[in-house]
Coordinates of C-alpha atoms in Angstrom, one line a residue:
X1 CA 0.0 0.0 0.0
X2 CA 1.4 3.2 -1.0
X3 CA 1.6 6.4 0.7
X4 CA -1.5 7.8 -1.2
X5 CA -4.2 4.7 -0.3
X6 CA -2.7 5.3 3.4
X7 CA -3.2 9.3 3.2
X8 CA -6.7 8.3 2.2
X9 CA -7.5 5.7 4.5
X10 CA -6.6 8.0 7.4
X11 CA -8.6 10.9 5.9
X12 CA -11.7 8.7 5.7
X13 CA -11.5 7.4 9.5
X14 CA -11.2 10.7 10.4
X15 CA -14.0 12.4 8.5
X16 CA -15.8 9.4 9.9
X17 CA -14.7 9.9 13.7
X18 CA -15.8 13.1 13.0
X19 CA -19.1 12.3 12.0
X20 CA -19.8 10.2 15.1
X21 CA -19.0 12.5 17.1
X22 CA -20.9 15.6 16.1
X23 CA -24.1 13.4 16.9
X24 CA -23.0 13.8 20.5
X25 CA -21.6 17.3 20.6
X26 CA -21.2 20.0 18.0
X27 CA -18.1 21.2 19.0
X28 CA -17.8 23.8 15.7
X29 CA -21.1 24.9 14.9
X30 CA -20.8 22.8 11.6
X31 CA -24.3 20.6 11.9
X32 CA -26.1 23.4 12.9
X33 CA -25.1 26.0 10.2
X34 CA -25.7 22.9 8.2
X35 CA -29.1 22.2 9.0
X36 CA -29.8 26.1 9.3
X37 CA -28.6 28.0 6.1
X38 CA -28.6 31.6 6.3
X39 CA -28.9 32.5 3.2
X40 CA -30.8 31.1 -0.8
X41 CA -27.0 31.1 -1.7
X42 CA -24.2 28.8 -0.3
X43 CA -21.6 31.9 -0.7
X44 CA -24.0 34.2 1.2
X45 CA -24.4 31.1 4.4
X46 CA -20.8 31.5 4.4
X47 CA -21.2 35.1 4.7
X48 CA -23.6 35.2 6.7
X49 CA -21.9 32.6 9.7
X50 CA -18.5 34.2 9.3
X51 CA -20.6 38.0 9.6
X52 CA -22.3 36.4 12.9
X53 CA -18.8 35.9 14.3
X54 CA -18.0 39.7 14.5
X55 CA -19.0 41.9 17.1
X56 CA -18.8 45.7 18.4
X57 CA -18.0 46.6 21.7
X58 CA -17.9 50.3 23.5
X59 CA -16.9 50.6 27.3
X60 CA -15.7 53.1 29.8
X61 CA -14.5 53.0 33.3
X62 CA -11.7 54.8 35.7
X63 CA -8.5 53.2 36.5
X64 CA -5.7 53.5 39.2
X65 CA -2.1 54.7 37.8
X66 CA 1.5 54.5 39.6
X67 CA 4.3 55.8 38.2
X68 CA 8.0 54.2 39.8
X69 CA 11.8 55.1 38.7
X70 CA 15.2 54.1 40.2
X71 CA 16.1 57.6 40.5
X72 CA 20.1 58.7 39.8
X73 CA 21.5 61.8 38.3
X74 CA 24.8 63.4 39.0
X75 CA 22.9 66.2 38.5
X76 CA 20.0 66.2 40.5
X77 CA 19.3 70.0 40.0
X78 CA 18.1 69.2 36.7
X79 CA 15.2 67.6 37.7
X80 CA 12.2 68.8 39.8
X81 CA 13.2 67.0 43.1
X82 CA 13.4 68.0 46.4
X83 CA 13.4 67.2 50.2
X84 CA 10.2 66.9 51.3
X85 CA 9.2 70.3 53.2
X86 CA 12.6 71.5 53.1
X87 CA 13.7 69.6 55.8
X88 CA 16.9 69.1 57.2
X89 CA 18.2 65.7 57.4
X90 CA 21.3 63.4 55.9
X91 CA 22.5 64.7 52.8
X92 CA 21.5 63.0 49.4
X93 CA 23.6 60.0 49.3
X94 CA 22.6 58.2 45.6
X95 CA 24.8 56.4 42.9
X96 CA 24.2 54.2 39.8
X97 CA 25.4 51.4 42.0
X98 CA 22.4 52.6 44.6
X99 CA 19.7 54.5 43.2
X100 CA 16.8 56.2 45.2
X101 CA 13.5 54.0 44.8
X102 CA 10.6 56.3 43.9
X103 CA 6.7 56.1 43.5
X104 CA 3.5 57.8 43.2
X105 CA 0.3 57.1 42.0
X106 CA -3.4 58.9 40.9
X107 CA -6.2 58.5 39.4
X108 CA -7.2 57.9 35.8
X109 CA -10.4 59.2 35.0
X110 CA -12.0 58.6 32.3
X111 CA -10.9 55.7 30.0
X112 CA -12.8 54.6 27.3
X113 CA -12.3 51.6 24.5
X114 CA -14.3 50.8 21.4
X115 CA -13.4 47.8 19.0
X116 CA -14.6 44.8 17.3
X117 CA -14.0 41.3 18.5
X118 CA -14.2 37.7 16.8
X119 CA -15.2 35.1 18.8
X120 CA -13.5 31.9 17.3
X121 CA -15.6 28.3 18.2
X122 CA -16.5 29.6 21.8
X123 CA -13.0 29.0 22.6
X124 CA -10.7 32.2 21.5
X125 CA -11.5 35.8 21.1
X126 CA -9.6 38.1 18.9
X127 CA -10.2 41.8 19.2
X128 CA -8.7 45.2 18.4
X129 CA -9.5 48.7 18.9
X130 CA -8.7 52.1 20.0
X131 CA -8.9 53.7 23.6
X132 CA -8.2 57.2 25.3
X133 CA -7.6 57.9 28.7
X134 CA -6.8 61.0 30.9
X135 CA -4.9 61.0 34.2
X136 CA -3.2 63.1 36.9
X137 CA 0.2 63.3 38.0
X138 CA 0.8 63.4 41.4
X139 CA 4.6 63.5 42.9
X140 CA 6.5 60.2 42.9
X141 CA 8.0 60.1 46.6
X142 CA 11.2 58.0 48.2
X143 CA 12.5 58.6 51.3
X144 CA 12.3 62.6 52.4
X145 CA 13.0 63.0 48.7
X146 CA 10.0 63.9 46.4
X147 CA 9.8 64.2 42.5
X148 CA 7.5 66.9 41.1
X149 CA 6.2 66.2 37.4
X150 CA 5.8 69.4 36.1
X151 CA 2.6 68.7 34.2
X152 CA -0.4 68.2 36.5
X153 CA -2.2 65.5 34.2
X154 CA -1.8 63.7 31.0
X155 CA -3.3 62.5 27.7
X156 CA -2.8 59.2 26.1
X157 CA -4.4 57.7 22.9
X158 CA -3.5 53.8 22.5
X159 CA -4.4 51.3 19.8
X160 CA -4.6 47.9 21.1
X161 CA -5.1 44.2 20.2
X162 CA -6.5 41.2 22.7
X163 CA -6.8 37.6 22.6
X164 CA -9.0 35.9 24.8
X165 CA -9.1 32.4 26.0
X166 CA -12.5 31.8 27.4
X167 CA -12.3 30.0 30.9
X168 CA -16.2 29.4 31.5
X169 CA -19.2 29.6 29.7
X170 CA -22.1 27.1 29.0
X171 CA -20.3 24.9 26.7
X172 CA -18.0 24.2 29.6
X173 CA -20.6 23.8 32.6
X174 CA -22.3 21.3 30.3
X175 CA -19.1 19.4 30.2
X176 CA -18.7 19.6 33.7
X177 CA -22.2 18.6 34.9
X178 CA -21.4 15.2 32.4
X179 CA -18.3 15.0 34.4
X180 CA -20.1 15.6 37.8
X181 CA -23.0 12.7 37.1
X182 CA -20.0 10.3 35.0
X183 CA -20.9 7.7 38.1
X184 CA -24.6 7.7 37.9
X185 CA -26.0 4.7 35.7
X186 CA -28.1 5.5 32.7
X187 CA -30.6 3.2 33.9
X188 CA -30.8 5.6 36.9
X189 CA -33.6 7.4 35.1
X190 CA -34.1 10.2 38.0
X191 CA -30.0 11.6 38.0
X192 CA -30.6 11.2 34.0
X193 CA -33.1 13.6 33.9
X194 CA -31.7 15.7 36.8
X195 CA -28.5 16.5 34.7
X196 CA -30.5 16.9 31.1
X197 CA -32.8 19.8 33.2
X198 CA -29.6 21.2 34.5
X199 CA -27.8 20.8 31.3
X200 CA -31.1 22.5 29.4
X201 CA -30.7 26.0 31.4
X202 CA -29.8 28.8 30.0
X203 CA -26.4 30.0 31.5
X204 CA -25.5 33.6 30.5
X205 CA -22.0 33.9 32.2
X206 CA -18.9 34.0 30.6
X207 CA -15.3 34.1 32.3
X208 CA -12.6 34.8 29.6
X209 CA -8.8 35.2 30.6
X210 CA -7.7 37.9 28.1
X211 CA -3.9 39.2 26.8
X212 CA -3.9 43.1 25.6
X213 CA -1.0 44.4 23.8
X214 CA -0.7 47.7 21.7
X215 CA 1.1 50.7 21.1
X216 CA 0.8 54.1 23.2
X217 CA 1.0 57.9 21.8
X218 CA 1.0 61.0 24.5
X219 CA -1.3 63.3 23.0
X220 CA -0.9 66.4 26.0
X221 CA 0.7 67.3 29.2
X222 CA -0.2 70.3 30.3
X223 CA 1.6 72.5 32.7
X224 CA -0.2 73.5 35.7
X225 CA 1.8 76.5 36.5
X226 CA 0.3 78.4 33.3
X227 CA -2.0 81.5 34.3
X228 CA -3.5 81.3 31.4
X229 CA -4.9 77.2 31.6
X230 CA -4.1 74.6 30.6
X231 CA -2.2 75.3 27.4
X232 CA 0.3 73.1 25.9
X233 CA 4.1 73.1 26.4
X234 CA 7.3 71.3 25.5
X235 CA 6.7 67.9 27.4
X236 CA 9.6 66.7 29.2
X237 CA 7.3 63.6 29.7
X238 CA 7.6 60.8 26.7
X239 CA 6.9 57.5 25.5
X240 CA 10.0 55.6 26.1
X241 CA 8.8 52.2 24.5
X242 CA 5.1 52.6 22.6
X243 CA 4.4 49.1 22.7
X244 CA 2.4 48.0 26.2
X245 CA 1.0 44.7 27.8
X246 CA -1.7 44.2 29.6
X247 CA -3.4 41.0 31.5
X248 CA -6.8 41.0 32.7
X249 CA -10.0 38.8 33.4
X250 CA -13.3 39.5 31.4
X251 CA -16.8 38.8 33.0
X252 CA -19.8 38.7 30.1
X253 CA -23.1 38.5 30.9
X254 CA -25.7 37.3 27.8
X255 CA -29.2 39.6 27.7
X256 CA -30.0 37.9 24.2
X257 CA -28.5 36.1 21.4
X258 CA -26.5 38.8 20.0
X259 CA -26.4 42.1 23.2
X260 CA -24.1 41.3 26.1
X261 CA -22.7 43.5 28.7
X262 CA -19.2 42.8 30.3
X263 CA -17.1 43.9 33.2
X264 CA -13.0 43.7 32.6
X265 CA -10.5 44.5 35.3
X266 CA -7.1 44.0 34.6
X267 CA -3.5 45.9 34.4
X268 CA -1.4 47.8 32.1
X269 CA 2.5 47.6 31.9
X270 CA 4.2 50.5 30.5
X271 CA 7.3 52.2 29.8
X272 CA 8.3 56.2 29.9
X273 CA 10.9 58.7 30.1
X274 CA 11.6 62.5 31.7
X275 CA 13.9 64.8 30.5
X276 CA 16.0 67.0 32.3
X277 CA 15.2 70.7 32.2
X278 CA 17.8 71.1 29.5
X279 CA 17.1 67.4 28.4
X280 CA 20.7 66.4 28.1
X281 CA 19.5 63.2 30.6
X282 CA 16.8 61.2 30.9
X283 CA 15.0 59.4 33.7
X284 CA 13.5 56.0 33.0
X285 CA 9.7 56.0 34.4
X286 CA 7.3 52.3 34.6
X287 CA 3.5 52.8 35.1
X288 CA 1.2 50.6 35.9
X289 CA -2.6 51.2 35.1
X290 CA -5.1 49.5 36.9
X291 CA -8.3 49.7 35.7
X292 CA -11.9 48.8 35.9
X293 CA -14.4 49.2 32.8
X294 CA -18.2 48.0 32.0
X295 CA -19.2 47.8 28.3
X296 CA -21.7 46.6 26.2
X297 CA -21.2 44.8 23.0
X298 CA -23.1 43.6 20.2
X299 CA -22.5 40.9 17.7
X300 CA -24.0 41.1 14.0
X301 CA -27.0 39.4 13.7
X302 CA -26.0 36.4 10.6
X303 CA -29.8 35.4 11.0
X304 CA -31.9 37.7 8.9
X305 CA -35.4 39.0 10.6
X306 CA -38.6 37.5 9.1
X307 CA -40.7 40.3 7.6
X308 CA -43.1 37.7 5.8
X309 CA -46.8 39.0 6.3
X310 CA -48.8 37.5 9.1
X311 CA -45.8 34.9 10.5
X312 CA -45.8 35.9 14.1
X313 CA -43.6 33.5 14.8
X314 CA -41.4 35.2 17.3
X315 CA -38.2 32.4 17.1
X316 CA -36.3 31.1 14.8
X317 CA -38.1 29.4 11.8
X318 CA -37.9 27.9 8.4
X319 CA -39.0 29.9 5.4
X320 CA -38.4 27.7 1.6
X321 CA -35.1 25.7 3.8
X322 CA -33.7 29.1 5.2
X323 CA -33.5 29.9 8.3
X324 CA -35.3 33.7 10.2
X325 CA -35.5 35.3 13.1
X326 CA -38.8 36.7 14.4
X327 CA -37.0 38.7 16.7
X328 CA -35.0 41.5 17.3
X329 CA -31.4 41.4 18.3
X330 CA -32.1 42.6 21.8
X331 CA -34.6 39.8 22.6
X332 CA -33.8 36.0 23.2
X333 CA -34.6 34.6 19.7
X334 CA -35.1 30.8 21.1
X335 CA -37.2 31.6 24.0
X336 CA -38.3 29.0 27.0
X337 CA -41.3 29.2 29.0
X338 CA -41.7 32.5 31.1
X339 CA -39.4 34.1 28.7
X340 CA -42.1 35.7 26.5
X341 CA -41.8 39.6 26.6

């Protein structure tokens, strides 16, 4: 037997493994785009299931900032640091071998992100967008030493990427109810039933581990000594590195097939510099943003909505083999009992 005939012999046992198995569990959405097509054409089903796999999303929140540094300079006059109060105490004593350990933190008020995510076969997300936040800078303190940022607050556009591996959602407490009743008998008809009511609930939770990664610009700092307000100046402030990470956990909550609202709360890992007033040195500054945001997102409905006279059908039907919705996005379109509003 050749390496062809073998090639093909595997490929038939798996197609046909395959095909077991999806009688069980549809782990890809393949039998029911199958059964259900969206569209008269096969190119527009195709369209239509990989349209039904994008979504946009719009949140806002506040977040909680802290700049740190190593501070050395052989010429700390350069800089805006002083003692603390002006008072008297042991001389400065700093060197490259034992920097001064500074930090200081504020608020971030507001931050806001909008973008579009894919969700991949209720296992990965993919997403992207851009975001804007606006924070204060408050002096970075070590010891009776304290570091003034001449700028009172800050400005920072970012464009961002995330991928998601989802922890939790009904797929998975399915999986783990079969796992919880694995010891029950399938002639024991009362557990049986037990776990396919449990199984049959509707669970609109979903937990979802998520990776952020992007690249930063600092629009404005303004200087808070101006009379005039806040008009713009030279920033001795920078970008050091414009690329960021980020790690946070993502809490969804389903209100219908396609509307969700989430929480996220994660931090932000980033990279800055401050010049010296005649910038001939630089001061390496970290921040780290931790933030809090609710959102709401909505995916695209791949389903179109029935507008067939006199079908008051308000779930998901038939119509000449393709497949409508009879309601809108914002509703539940495969409703159970006391679910009818």
């Amino acid at each position: 037997m050749n390496f062809k005939n073998i090639a093909c012999s595997f490929l038939c046992y798996f197609i046909g493994v395959l095909a077991v198995s999806a009688q069980n569990e549809d782990i890809f959405g393949i039998s029911d785009k199958a059964k259900s097509p969206k569209s008269e054409s096969g190119l527009g089903n195709v369209a239509r299931n990989v349209l039904e796999m994008f979504s946009l999303e719009l949140s806002g929140g506040g977040a909680y900032q802290q700049f740190n540094t190593s501070f050395y300079s052989a010429n700390p006059g350069l800089y805006p640091f002083t003692r603390v109060q002006n008072l008297e105490g042991d001389p400065l004593d700093i060197s490259e071998e034992n920097p001064l350990e500074m930090k200081g933190g504020d608020w971030v008020f507001p931050n806001w992100n909008g973008g579009v995510r894919i969700n991949l076969f209720n296992l990965l997300t993919i997403g992207g967008g851009f975001g804007q936040e606006w924070g204060n800078l408050s002096p970075m303190r070590g010891g009776d030493y304290q570091f003034d940022f001449e700028g009172a607050s800050y400005q920072v556009d970012k464009l961002y990427g995330t991928v998601g591996l989802v922890l939790y959602d009904a797929n998975r407490r399915r999986s783990f109810l079969n796992w919880r009743y694995r010891h029950y008998s399938s002639s024991n008809y009362y557990m049986q039933s037990e776990l396919r009511q449990r199984a049959r609930q509707n669970y609109p939770w979903r937990f979802i581990l998520e990776a952020e990664f992007g690249t930063l610009n600092l629009k404005k700092t303004y200087d808070a000594s101006l009379d005039q307000g806040p008009e713009p100046y030279q920033s001795r402030l920078a970008v050091s590195d414009k690329n960021y990470y980020g790690l946070g956990l993502r809490i969804e909550r389903d209100f219908s097939d396609y509307t969700k609202v989430f929480v996220k709360g994660g931090a932000d890992f980033r990279s800055f510099t401050y010049a010296a007033s005649d910038f001939s040195e630089f001061q390496e500054l970290n921040q780290q943003v931790y933030a809090m945001q609710v959102g709401l997102a909505v995916r695209f409905p791949g389903t179109k909505r029935c507008k067939i006279a006199g079908c008051g059908v308000v779930m998901k039907h038939m119509h000449n083999g393709v497949e409508y919705r009879g309601s809108g996005i914002f509703n539940f379109q495969d409703r159970k009992i006391g679910q009818w509003y």
